[in-house]
Every structure is written in C-alpha cells, then in structure tokens.
Amino acid sequence: MEMALRGTFLDIRNSNESTIHPANGLLMHALQSFSANTYMVQSILANGDYSTEPYCRFNLLQCWASELEKDAEMMCRGEKGRKYIFLMNNMYDVLQMMRRQGATFADVGLVSRLDSLIQRYKKSYFDQCWVPLTGTCRLNLDKFTAEFLATCDNQRTWKVTAQLRYQLRQEIVDLTLPSYELSLSTLSANQSWFSALLCSFKRVTAGKKKQKRYTSEELAQEIRGLFEGSTGVAANWGGEDTGFGTRQLHLSYQ
C-alpha cells in the first residue's frame, strides 16, 4: 500500500495550492480497509509476523504526508509559503472526508496526528511569510508597509478552504497588527512637529515620494481580502462528491 501511495501521480504543471492530491482518496480507502480487517491484522502481529506493520494507520498517514510534501516542493518551488497552503488544504480535505463519511477509523489518535501535521505546516507558513515582518515593523515602518502589501497582493488570489482561510486571517491579524500599532504609537510620541517637518523635507529633497501611513483597520482590510481566489470569485470548497478524493473545487461568484 505504501508503494501505491508513492506511485500516485500529480500533474505538477496544471496544479496549484488548491489542488486535491489523488493520494487523498487512496489514503482513505487504505485506512478504511485497514479498519475493516483490524482483527486479522492483530492476529498476524500477535503470531510474530510483523510484515504488515508498515500498513498501520500512522505509517500510512506519514507515507501519504511525505508524498504530498515531495509534490508540494516541486509544484511551489521558489514561491514562499505557498507549498504549506497546499499541504494544509489537503490535510483539511482528508479531515472533511472522514467527517462526511462517518469513518469508523477516524479515532482521536488519527485526527490528532492530522492536526499535528496541520499545525506544523501552519507554523512553517507563518515563519516564512509573516513572522519576519514583525521584526521589520519595529525597525522601519515604511519597509514593513511595503513588504506587508506585497505579501497581501501575492496571496490574495490563493485558494484556501473556508475553515482554514478564516483561521489564517485572524492569526495574521493577531501577529502583525499589535506590532504595527505599537510602532505607530511610538513614532507619534517621539516625533515632534519639527522632526516630522524635517523628515518630510529630507524625503522631498531626496526625490522620494512620501509613503502613505496606513491605519490598523486599513491593514486589517487587506488581510480580510486574502485567500479569495480570482478577483470577484470566492472559493467554494467541496464541489461534487464522486468518491474519495475525486472532488473538483468549484468557484461561486459573489
């Protein structure tokens, strides 16, 4: 079964962060089959034949995750953070299939292992895309604003499953905006009228256009626009069920 998982084919050229990996459906079938034959497997293991050990649920899950990670690396090469969105989307896809199908094998241990993978990928995503901005914010507000807006512009059209989309937005707000508000407050307290005028004069004489100073609410509005897919189109995660892992991501106009 591990060989079958490793043999699943993903069309890298025609895939993006919202693509449902074909290995998801195979994983579900494998877990379901394993659950249906639990007593037979336990009997074999009790007799000392450990050849079936690689097919235990956690090993299957890890094999599947490794396959996704490999394809994510190839698909999103050079695109900061995007591979982790792909991985989290697929983790949530499997979780949703378990719940929708009422899978008997979806026990606390398996769900906990999936959640652990999601949290790991989420941390890596934030470490790549947003955590560095908090350090920049304390040093240079203009640079922070430029990098913040560039990141938002880049990720605005990424498609993310609804539950994950709302979580990520809120966590980005919680991470970035307190630092920004503190930096704004410190700047306002330390900058006298004369120093502000002098700073503005230096920018003009240097031929630099003064950058707009955004409010926290304006930056929060930028965050609320993340992960909505194409302009004017919102991702409707799910689509038609034609069997495990064979759904097509539909888009609905709003």
Short mmCIF file of N, CA and C in Angstrom, two decimals, residues 1-8 26 55 60 63 67:
data_model
loop_
_atom_site.label_atom_id
_atom_site.label_comp_id
_atom_site.label_asym_id
_atom_site.label_seq_id
_atom_site.Cartn_x
_atom_site.Cartn_y
_atom_site.Cartn_z
N MET A 1 0.83 -1.21 0.00
CA MET A 1 0.00 0.00 0.00
C MET A 1 0.86 1.26 0.00
N GLU A 2 1.99 1.22 0.73
CA GLU A 2 2.88 2.38 0.72
C GLU A 2 3.41 2.64 -0.69
N MET A 3 3.70 1.57 -1.42
CA MET A 3 4.17 1.73 -2.79
C MET A 3 3.10 2.35 -3.66
N ALA A 4 1.85 1.99 -3.42
CA ALA A 4 0.74 2.58 -4.18
C ALA A 4 0.62 4.06 -3.90
N LEU A 5 0.78 4.46 -2.62
CA LEU A 5 0.73 5.88 -2.27
C LEU A 5 1.85 6.65 -2.95
N ARG A 6 3.03 6.05 -2.96
CA ARG A 6 4.17 6.73 -3.59
C ARG A 6 4.03 6.79 -5.11
N GLY A 7 3.20 5.90 -5.65
CA GLY A 7 3.04 5.86 -7.10
C GLY A 7 1.95 6.76 -7.64
N THR A 8 1.23 7.46 -6.76
CA THR A 8 0.17 8.36 -7.24
C THR A 8 0.78 9.52 -8.00
N LEU A 26 -6.80 7.53 -2.09
CA LEU A 26 -6.15 6.23 -1.85
C LEU A 26 -5.89 6.02 -0.36
N TYR A 55 1.79 -1.14 7.24
CA TYR A 55 0.46 -0.75 6.82
C TYR A 55 -0.41 -0.20 7.96
N LEU A 60 0.79 4.70 7.36
CA LEU A 60 0.12 5.10 6.11
C LEU A 60 -0.01 6.61 6.03
N CYS A 63 3.38 8.16 5.32
CA CYS A 63 3.77 7.93 3.93
C CYS A 63 3.02 8.89 3.00
N GLU A 67 4.56 12.00 0.64
CA GLU A 67 4.29 12.11 -0.80
C GLU A 67 3.79 13.50 -1.15
#
